[in-house]
Coordinates of C-alpha atoms in Angstrom, one line a residue:
Chain J
M26 CA 0.0 0.0 0.0
T27 CA 1.4 3.4 -0.9
R28 CA 2.3 5.4 2.1
K29 CA 0.7 8.8 2.6
I30 CA 3.2 11.5 3.2
V31 CA 3.0 15.1 4.6
I32 CA 5.8 17.5 4.0
L33 CA 6.5 20.1 6.7
G34 CA 8.5 23.0 5.2
A35 CA 8.6 24.5 1.7
G36 CA 12.3 25.6 1.4
N37 CA 15.0 24.2 -0.8
V38 CA 15.2 20.7 0.7
A39 CA 11.4 20.4 0.9
T40 CA 11.0 21.5 -2.7
H41 CA 13.5 19.0 -4.1
L42 CA 12.3 16.2 -1.8
T43 CA 8.7 16.7 -2.6
K44 CA 9.4 16.7 -6.4
A45 CA 11.5 13.5 -6.1
L46 CA 8.8 11.7 -4.0
I47 CA 6.1 12.6 -6.5
K48 CA 8.3 11.5 -9.4
E49 CA 8.8 8.1 -7.7
G50 CA 5.0 7.7 -7.2
F51 CA 4.7 8.4 -3.5
D52 CA 1.4 9.8 -2.3
V53 CA 2.3 13.3 -1.0
R54 CA -0.9 14.5 0.6
Q55 CA -0.1 17.9 1.9
I56 CA 2.6 20.6 2.2
Y57 CA 2.6 22.6 5.4
S58 CA 4.6 25.8 5.8
R59 CA 4.3 28.6 8.3
T60 CA 4.3 31.1 5.5
I61 CA 1.5 30.8 3.0
E62 CA 3.5 32.2 0.1
S63 CA 6.1 29.4 0.4
A64 CA 3.4 26.8 0.9
R65 CA 1.5 28.0 -2.1
E66 CA 4.6 28.2 -4.3
L67 CA 5.5 24.5 -3.7
G68 CA 1.9 23.4 -3.7
V69 CA 1.2 25.0 -7.1
K70 CA 4.5 23.6 -8.5
T71 CA 3.7 20.1 -7.4
G72 CA -0.1 20.0 -7.5
V73 CA -0.2 19.0 -3.8
H74 CA -2.7 20.4 -1.2
F75 CA -1.0 23.2 0.8
T76 CA -1.7 25.0 4.0
N77 CA -0.2 27.3 6.6
N78 CA -2.8 26.4 9.2
L79 CA -1.8 23.7 11.6
A80 CA -5.5 23.1 12.4
E81 CA -5.9 21.9 8.8
L82 CA -2.9 19.5 9.0
Y83 CA -3.7 16.2 7.4
K84 CA -3.8 13.7 10.3
E85 CA -4.0 10.4 8.6
A86 CA -0.6 10.3 7.0
D87 CA 1.9 7.4 7.5
I88 CA 4.9 9.6 7.3
Y89 CA 5.6 13.2 8.2
I90 CA 8.8 14.7 6.9
F91 CA 10.2 17.8 8.7
A92 CA 12.3 19.5 6.0
L93 CA 12.9 22.5 8.2
S94 CA 15.7 24.5 9.8
D95 CA 17.5 22.8 12.7
T96 CA 15.7 24.7 15.4
A97 CA 12.2 24.6 13.8
I98 CA 12.0 20.8 13.8
E99 CA 11.5 20.1 17.5
K100 CA 9.4 23.3 18.0
L101 CA 6.9 22.3 15.2
A102 CA 6.9 18.6 16.2
S103 CA 5.9 19.6 19.8
M104 CA 3.0 21.7 18.5
I105 CA 1.3 18.8 16.7
D106 CA -0.6 16.0 18.3
F107 CA 0.4 12.8 16.4
N108 CA -2.0 10.4 18.1
H109 CA -1.4 7.4 15.8
D110 CA 2.4 7.1 16.0
P111 CA 3.2 7.8 12.4
L112 CA 6.8 7.7 11.1
L113 CA 8.4 11.2 11.8
L114 CA 11.5 12.0 9.8
H115 CA 13.7 15.1 9.6
T116 CA 16.2 16.0 7.0
A117 CA 18.9 17.8 9.0
G118 CA 22.6 16.8 9.1
S119 CA 23.4 18.1 12.6
V120 CA 20.2 17.4 14.5
S121 CA 19.7 14.3 16.7
I122 CA 16.8 12.0 15.9
D123 CA 15.8 12.3 19.6
V124 CA 14.2 15.7 18.9
L125 CA 11.3 13.7 17.5
K126 CA 11.0 11.1 20.2
N127 CA 8.4 12.9 22.3
S128 CA 6.1 13.1 19.3
S129 CA 5.8 9.5 18.1
K130 CA 7.1 6.0 18.8
N131 CA 8.5 6.0 15.2
Y132 CA 11.1 8.5 14.1
G133 CA 14.3 8.8 12.1
V134 CA 16.3 10.8 9.6
L135 CA 16.6 11.2 5.9
Y136 CA 19.5 13.6 5.3
P137 CA 20.2 14.5 1.7
L138 CA 23.9 15.4 1.4
Q139 CA 23.6 18.1 -1.3
T140 CA 23.2 21.8 -1.7
F141 CA 19.8 22.6 -3.1
S142 CA 18.4 25.8 -4.7
K143 CA 14.7 26.1 -5.8
S144 CA 15.9 27.5 -9.1
R145 CA 18.2 24.7 -10.0
E146 CA 17.2 21.3 -11.4
L147 CA 19.1 18.3 -9.9
D148 CA 19.1 14.6 -10.5
F149 CA 17.9 13.4 -7.1
K150 CA 18.9 9.8 -8.0
K151 CA 22.5 11.0 -7.5
V152 CA 22.0 12.7 -4.2
P153 CA 23.6 10.7 -1.3
L154 CA 20.9 10.0 1.3
C155 CA 22.0 9.3 4.9
V156 CA 19.4 7.2 6.8
D157 CA 18.8 6.6 10.4
A158 CA 15.8 5.6 12.6
N159 CA 15.0 4.6 16.2
T160 CA 14.3 0.9 15.5
K161 CA 15.5 -1.8 13.0
H162 CA 12.0 -1.9 11.6
N163 CA 12.0 1.9 11.0
I164 CA 15.5 1.9 9.6
K165 CA 14.3 -0.7 7.0
E166 CA 11.4 1.4 6.1
V167 CA 13.4 4.6 5.7
C168 CA 16.0 2.7 3.7
Q169 CA 13.3 1.5 1.3
I170 CA 12.0 5.0 0.7
A171 CA 15.6 6.3 0.3
A172 CA 16.5 3.6 -2.1
T173 CA 13.5 4.5 -4.3
L174 CA 14.6 8.1 -4.4
S175 CA 18.3 7.7 -4.9
D176 CA 20.9 5.3 -6.1
N177 CA 23.3 6.4 -3.3
T178 CA 21.9 5.7 0.2
R179 CA 23.7 4.8 3.4
T180 CA 22.5 3.9 6.9
M181 CA 24.5 5.5 9.6
G182 CA 24.4 6.5 13.3
E183 CA 24.2 10.0 14.6
D184 CA 28.0 10.6 15.0
E185 CA 28.8 9.6 11.4
R186 CA 26.0 11.9 10.1
K187 CA 27.2 14.8 12.1
K188 CA 30.8 14.3 10.9
I189 CA 29.6 14.2 7.3
H190 CA 27.6 17.4 7.9
L191 CA 30.7 19.0 9.2
A192 CA 32.8 17.8 6.2
A193 CA 30.0 19.3 4.0
V194 CA 30.5 22.7 5.5
F195 CA 34.1 22.6 4.4
A196 CA 33.4 21.1 0.9
C197 CA 30.4 23.4 0.2
N198 CA 30.0 26.4 2.4
F199 CA 33.7 27.2 2.9
T200 CA 34.5 26.4 -0.7
N201 CA 31.8 28.8 -1.9
Y202 CA 33.3 31.4 0.4
M203 CA 36.6 31.0 -1.4
Y204 CA 34.7 31.5 -4.7
S205 CA 33.2 34.7 -3.3
Q206 CA 36.6 36.0 -2.3
A207 CA 37.9 35.3 -5.8
E208 CA 34.9 37.3 -7.1
E209 CA 35.7 40.1 -4.7
I210 CA 39.3 40.3 -5.9
L211 CA 38.3 40.4 -9.5
K212 CA 35.6 43.0 -8.8
Q213 CA 38.3 45.4 -7.4
D214 CA 39.7 45.6 -11.0
N215 CA 36.3 45.3 -12.7
I216 CA 37.2 41.9 -14.1
D217 CA 34.3 39.6 -15.1
F218 CA 33.9 36.6 -12.7
N219 CA 33.2 34.5 -15.9
I220 CA 36.9 34.3 -16.6
I221 CA 37.5 32.1 -13.5
K222 CA 34.5 29.7 -14.0
P223 CA 36.3 27.1 -16.0
L224 CA 38.9 26.9 -13.3
I225 CA 36.3 26.4 -10.6
E226 CA 34.7 23.7 -12.6
E227 CA 37.9 21.8 -13.3
T228 CA 39.1 22.1 -9.7
A229 CA 35.9 20.3 -8.6
A230 CA 36.1 17.8 -11.5
K231 CA 39.7 16.9 -10.6
V232 CA 38.9 15.6 -7.1
Q233 CA 36.2 13.3 -8.5
D234 CA 39.2 11.1 -9.6
L235 CA 42.1 12.3 -7.5
S236 CA 42.4 12.7 -3.7
P237 CA 42.4 16.5 -2.9
A238 CA 45.5 15.9 -0.8
K239 CA 47.3 14.9 -4.0
A240 CA 45.7 17.5 -6.1
Q241 CA 47.0 20.4 -4.0
T242 CA 48.8 23.0 -6.2
G243 CA 49.7 26.7 -5.9
P244 CA 52.4 28.8 -4.3
A245 CA 51.7 27.7 -0.7
I246 CA 52.2 24.0 -1.2
R247 CA 55.4 24.8 -3.1
N248 CA 56.4 27.1 -0.3
D249 CA 57.0 29.7 -3.0
K250 CA 57.5 32.7 -0.7
A251 CA 58.3 35.2 -3.5
T252 CA 54.8 34.7 -5.1
M253 CA 53.0 34.6 -1.7
N254 CA 54.7 38.0 -0.8
K255 CA 53.6 39.5 -4.2
H256 CA 50.1 38.3 -3.5
K257 CA 50.1 39.8 0.0
E258 CA 51.3 43.1 -1.5
L259 CA 48.4 43.1 -3.9
L260 CA 46.1 42.7 -0.8
E261 CA 47.8 45.5 1.1
N262 CA 44.6 47.7 1.2
F263 CA 42.3 44.7 1.9
N264 CA 43.1 43.8 5.4
E265 CA 40.6 40.9 5.8
L266 CA 41.5 39.3 2.5
K267 CA 45.2 39.5 3.4
K268 CA 44.6 37.9 6.7
L269 CA 42.6 35.1 5.1
Y270 CA 45.3 34.6 2.4
T271 CA 48.0 34.4 5.0
F272 CA 46.1 32.1 7.3
I273 CA 45.2 29.5 4.6
S274 CA 48.6 29.7 2.9
N275 CA 50.3 29.0 6.3
N276 CA 48.0 26.0 6.8
I277 CA 48.8 24.7 3.3
S278 CA 52.5 25.2 3.7
K279 CA 52.4 23.1 6.9
L280 CA 51.1 20.2 4.9
K281 CA 54.6 19.9 3.4
E282 CA 56.5 19.7 6.6
Chain U
M22 CA 54.2 30.5 -43.0
T23 CA 53.8 28.3 -40.0
R24 CA 55.8 29.5 -37.1
K25 CA 58.3 27.2 -35.6
I26 CA 58.0 26.8 -31.9
V27 CA 60.2 25.4 -29.1
I28 CA 58.7 24.5 -25.7
L29 CA 60.9 25.0 -22.7
G30 CA 59.5 22.9 -19.9
A31 CA 57.8 19.5 -19.7
G32 CA 55.4 19.9 -16.8
N33 CA 51.6 20.1 -16.6
V34 CA 51.3 23.4 -18.5
A35 CA 53.9 22.5 -21.1
T36 CA 52.2 19.1 -21.7
H37 CA 48.7 20.6 -22.3
L38 CA 50.1 23.5 -24.3
T39 CA 52.2 21.3 -26.6
K40 CA 49.3 19.0 -27.3
A41 CA 47.0 21.9 -28.0
L42 CA 49.6 23.6 -30.3
I43 CA 50.1 20.3 -32.3
K44 CA 46.4 19.7 -32.5
E45 CA 45.9 23.2 -34.1
G46 CA 48.7 22.5 -36.6
F47 CA 51.6 24.5 -35.2
D48 CA 55.1 23.3 -35.9
V49 CA 56.5 22.4 -32.5
R50 CA 60.1 21.6 -33.3
Q51 CA 61.5 20.7 -29.9
I52 CA 60.9 20.2 -26.2
Y53 CA 63.6 21.1 -23.8
S54 CA 63.6 20.1 -20.1
R55 CA 66.4 20.0 -17.6
T56 CA 65.4 16.5 -16.7
I57 CA 65.6 14.0 -19.5
E58 CA 62.8 11.8 -18.1
S59 CA 60.3 14.6 -18.3
A60 CA 61.6 15.7 -21.8
R61 CA 61.3 12.2 -23.0
E62 CA 57.9 11.6 -21.6
L63 CA 56.4 14.6 -23.4
G64 CA 58.5 14.1 -26.5
V65 CA 57.3 10.5 -26.9
K66 CA 53.7 11.5 -26.1
T67 CA 53.7 14.1 -28.8
G68 CA 56.3 12.9 -31.3
V69 CA 58.4 16.0 -30.9
H70 CA 62.2 16.0 -30.7
F71 CA 63.3 16.4 -27.1
T72 CA 66.5 17.2 -25.3
N73 CA 67.9 18.1 -21.9
N74 CA 71.0 19.6 -23.4
L75 CA 71.0 23.3 -23.9
A76 CA 73.8 23.0 -26.5
E77 CA 71.4 21.0 -28.7
L78 CA 68.6 23.7 -28.4
Y79 CA 67.0 24.4 -31.8
K80 CA 68.1 27.9 -32.6
E81 CA 66.0 28.7 -35.7
A82 CA 62.6 28.8 -34.0
D83 CA 60.2 31.9 -34.3
I84 CA 58.8 31.4 -30.9
Y85 CA 60.1 30.0 -27.6
I86 CA 57.6 29.3 -24.9
F87 CA 58.9 29.2 -21.3
A88 CA 56.4 26.9 -19.6
L89 CA 58.4 26.8 -16.4
S90 CA 58.1 27.6 -12.7
D91 CA 58.2 31.3 -11.9
T92 CA 61.8 31.4 -10.8
A93 CA 63.1 29.2 -13.6
I94 CA 61.9 31.5 -16.5
E95 CA 64.4 34.3 -16.1
K96 CA 67.2 31.9 -15.1
L97 CA 66.9 29.7 -18.2
A98 CA 66.3 32.7 -20.6
S99 CA 69.6 34.3 -19.4
M100 CA 71.4 31.0 -20.2
I101 CA 70.4 31.0 -23.9
D102 CA 71.8 33.3 -26.6
F103 CA 68.9 34.2 -28.8
N104 CA 70.7 36.2 -31.4
H105 CA 67.8 36.5 -33.9
D106 CA 65.3 38.2 -31.5
P107 CA 62.6 35.5 -31.6
L108 CA 59.3 36.0 -29.8
L109 CA 59.8 34.8 -26.2
L110 CA 56.7 33.9 -24.2
H111 CA 56.2 32.7 -20.7
T112 CA 53.0 31.1 -19.2
A113 CA 53.1 32.4 -15.6
G114 CA 50.4 34.4 -13.9
S115 CA 52.5 36.3 -11.5
V116 CA 55.7 36.9 -13.4
S117 CA 56.4 40.2 -15.2
I118 CA 57.0 40.1 -18.9
D119 CA 60.2 42.1 -18.2
V120 CA 62.0 39.0 -17.1
L121 CA 62.4 38.2 -20.8
K122 CA 63.5 41.7 -22.0
N123 CA 67.2 41.1 -21.8
S124 CA 67.0 38.0 -24.0
S125 CA 65.1 39.4 -27.0
K126 CA 63.4 42.5 -28.5
N127 CA 60.2 40.5 -28.7
Y128 CA 58.5 39.0 -25.6
G129 CA 55.2 38.5 -24.0
V130 CA 52.9 36.2 -22.0
L131 CA 50.4 33.5 -22.7
Y132 CA 48.9 32.6 -19.4
P133 CA 46.4 29.8 -19.3
L134 CA 44.0 30.2 -16.4
Q135 CA 43.4 26.6 -15.6
T136 CA 44.7 23.8 -13.3
F137 CA 46.4 21.2 -15.4
S138 CA 47.4 17.6 -14.6
K139 CA 49.3 15.4 -17.0
S140 CA 46.9 12.6 -16.3
R141 CA 43.7 14.5 -17.0
E142 CA 42.4 15.3 -20.5
L143 CA 41.0 18.8 -20.9
D144 CA 39.3 20.8 -23.7
F145 CA 41.9 23.5 -24.4
K146 CA 39.4 25.4 -26.5
K147 CA 37.7 26.3 -23.2
V148 CA 40.8 27.4 -21.3
P149 CA 40.8 31.2 -20.8
L150 CA 44.1 32.5 -22.2
C151 CA 45.5 35.8 -20.9
V152 CA 47.7 37.6 -23.4
D153 CA 50.3 40.3 -23.1
A154 CA 53.4 41.4 -25.0
N155 CA 55.9 44.3 -25.2
T156 CA 54.7 45.8 -28.5
K157 CA 51.4 46.2 -30.3
H158 CA 52.7 44.0 -33.1
N159 CA 53.7 41.3 -30.6
I160 CA 50.3 41.5 -28.8
K161 CA 48.6 40.9 -32.2
E162 CA 50.8 37.9 -32.9
V163 CA 50.2 36.3 -29.4
C164 CA 46.5 37.0 -29.8
Q165 CA 46.4 35.2 -33.1
I166 CA 48.1 32.1 -31.6
A167 CA 45.9 32.3 -28.5
A168 CA 42.7 32.6 -30.6
T169 CA 43.7 29.5 -32.5
L170 CA 44.2 27.5 -29.3
S171 CA 41.2 28.7 -27.3
D172 CA 37.7 30.3 -27.8
N173 CA 38.3 32.4 -24.6
T174 CA 41.2 34.8 -24.9
R175 CA 41.8 38.2 -23.4
T176 CA 44.5 40.8 -23.7
M177 CA 45.5 42.4 -20.5
G178 CA 48.2 44.3 -18.7
E179 CA 50.4 43.0 -15.9
D180 CA 48.3 44.3 -13.0
E181 CA 45.1 42.6 -14.3
R182 CA 46.9 39.3 -14.9
K183 CA 48.4 39.3 -11.4
K184 CA 45.0 40.0 -9.9
I185 CA 43.5 37.1 -11.9
H186 CA 46.3 34.8 -10.7
L187 CA 45.6 35.8 -7.1
A188 CA 41.9 35.2 -7.5
A189 CA 42.8 31.8 -9.0
V190 CA 44.6 30.9 -5.8
F191 CA 41.4 31.4 -3.9
A192 CA 39.2 29.7 -6.5
C193 CA 41.4 26.7 -7.0
N194 CA 44.2 26.2 -4.5
F195 CA 42.3 27.3 -1.4
T196 CA 39.1 25.6 -2.6
N197 CA 41.1 22.3 -3.0
Y198 CA 42.4 22.8 0.5
M199 CA 38.8 23.0 1.8
Y200 CA 38.2 19.7 -0.1
S201 CA 41.3 18.2 1.6
Q202 CA 40.1 19.2 5.0
A203 CA 36.7 17.6 4.3
E204 CA 38.5 14.5 3.3
E205 CA 40.5 14.7 6.6
I206 CA 37.4 14.9 8.7
L207 CA 35.8 12.0 6.9
K208 CA 38.9 10.0 7.3
Q209 CA 38.8 10.4 11.1
D210 CA 35.7 8.2 11.1
N211 CA 36.7 6.0 8.1
I212 CA 34.0 7.5 5.9
D213 CA 34.6 7.2 2.2
F214 CA 35.4 10.6 0.5
N215 CA 33.1 9.5 -2.4
I216 CA 30.0 10.4 -0.4
I217 CA 30.8 14.1 -0.6
K218 CA 31.8 14.2 -4.3
P219 CA 28.3 15.1 -5.7
L220 CA 28.2 18.0 -3.2
I221 CA 31.6 19.3 -4.5
E222 CA 30.4 19.0 -8.0
E223 CA 27.1 20.8 -7.4
T224 CA 28.8 23.6 -5.4
A225 CA 31.0 24.4 -8.4
A226 CA 28.2 24.0 -10.9
K227 CA 26.0 26.4 -8.9
V228 CA 28.3 29.4 -9.3
Q229 CA 28.4 28.9 -13.0
D230 CA 25.0 30.5 -13.0
L231 CA 24.8 32.3 -9.7
S232 CA 27.1 34.8 -8.0
P233 CA 28.9 33.0 -5.1
A234 CA 28.0 35.9 -2.8
K235 CA 24.4 34.9 -3.4
A236 CA 25.0 31.2 -3.3
Q237 CA 26.5 31.3 0.2
T238 CA 24.7 28.8 2.6
G239 CA 25.5 27.1 5.8
P240 CA 25.5 27.8 9.6
A241 CA 27.9 30.7 9.4
I242 CA 25.9 32.9 7.0
R243 CA 22.8 32.1 9.0
N244 CA 24.8 33.0 12.1
D245 CA 23.5 29.7 13.5
K246 CA 25.7 29.6 16.7
A247 CA 24.2 26.3 18.0
T248 CA 25.3 24.4 14.9
M249 CA 28.7 26.1 14.8
N250 CA 29.3 25.2 18.5
K251 CA 28.4 21.6 17.8
H252 CA 30.9 21.6 14.9
K253 CA 33.6 23.1 17.1
E254 CA 33.0 20.4 19.7
L255 CA 33.4 17.7 17.0
L256 CA 36.8 19.3 16.3
E257 CA 37.8 19.5 19.9
N258 CA 40.8 17.2 19.4
F259 CA 41.8 18.6 16.1
N260 CA 43.2 22.0 17.0
E261 CA 44.2 23.2 13.5
L262 CA 40.9 22.2 11.9
K263 CA 39.0 23.9 14.7
K264 CA 41.0 27.1 14.3
L265 CA 40.4 27.0 10.5
Y266 CA 36.7 26.4 11.1
T267 CA 36.4 29.3 13.5
F268 CA 38.4 31.7 11.3
I269 CA 36.4 31.1 8.2
S270 CA 33.0 30.9 10.0
N271 CA 33.8 34.3 11.6
N272 CA 34.6 35.8 8.2
I273 CA 31.4 34.4 6.6
S274 CA 29.3 35.6 9.6
K275 CA 30.7 39.1 9.0
L276 CA 29.3 39.2 5.5
K277 CA 25.8 39.4 7.0
E278 CA 26.6 42.5 9.1

């Protein structure tokens, strides 16, 4: 029997997850979001009933997925009376499954390890899904759902998931910050960011085959002090950028020692 | 008349440049490298005569391309007697064209803004080429060569080229360092680096359409102190990683102010 699902949240993760669930034939019954505009946007996009009124929440679902910010998960769960012990899942990398334990006997995690934007299409089949749940039975159930959505699923405990989330901050958020600083430097001389895009693409493509430890290049790993000093001179009037340059270059230089 | 070219160097840049030149029908007469193994490797790969003996250097070429490390360019140029004023080019982002001025009346730069590995194939037509030279005539000549090799060429002065090279350090070297730190974190728990590869790919793909300043996500830009504290706890026994996490998170948090 097809499981009936309610999605709580209408942000980037909720959007991609809802679309993927529908694509794979799941019965998504309702989208709830605190803000009606977000609820409507995703509801209209997917043809799913939407609401911003908790009193209207569909109560007969088998699964409720909390695709919300870290702090909102527990708060919203505590506001709903789940009297039939449905399976409650959240999608957060750093949040314990225990935040759901007071709301149902059945709870777990479906954490998609990817960066989502509403405006970008994405092949959900390739998104690594990290699975956890409070019982073996529930783990099996979440695994089944995950395996339908993606070809890349993995069951793991809380510690492993949190470590992966931390690694993701480096690989995605910190990496994007480096891109933004490159953009900043180019902007100082009115140079179009486009010129550096092929380099960004290739740098990411390279580590698909090669360990990043082995792919490290640049003046810092060569301990090429002359070039590093020239770079610092260029940043003479940009104190924060200079500090960042020095900090990371020092770290990279240490790798060689 | 096809210009006769000699390549000085047999590293990553020399390898890709030589292959691209040959592909586009240029007459690459010789490869010189100080180490015979590198010279041979590239010579055999491309079918070009190779040597590690400066006395054997082909003296009748129209163009000599110094695809060498920053410090080696001037040193090698000064060791060769170019008595017919051929066009001398180097391929370095941060080195002045003036390092070649004592060796010939004609000199310039052909700087490919990309990260090259011998083992990875690459579409040279998509590599941005930054062009400079000492006279208008020479600029025109280097531009012609560049435009044959790539669909993405740009003439620029020294200051702009150096700024681009600095931006490239952030977008490539520092980015790769973030990947390596993610790998490090995963290794602590024996988690396969593969799990994070789709995220790395998508993070780079995202900024092909979207400004990285707008693409910034993660706990730091949300100023989500609870998550950041959890992350720092996970790094309690990894002092360097914790310092790096704190430094970059603080920088990102400042963006919001």
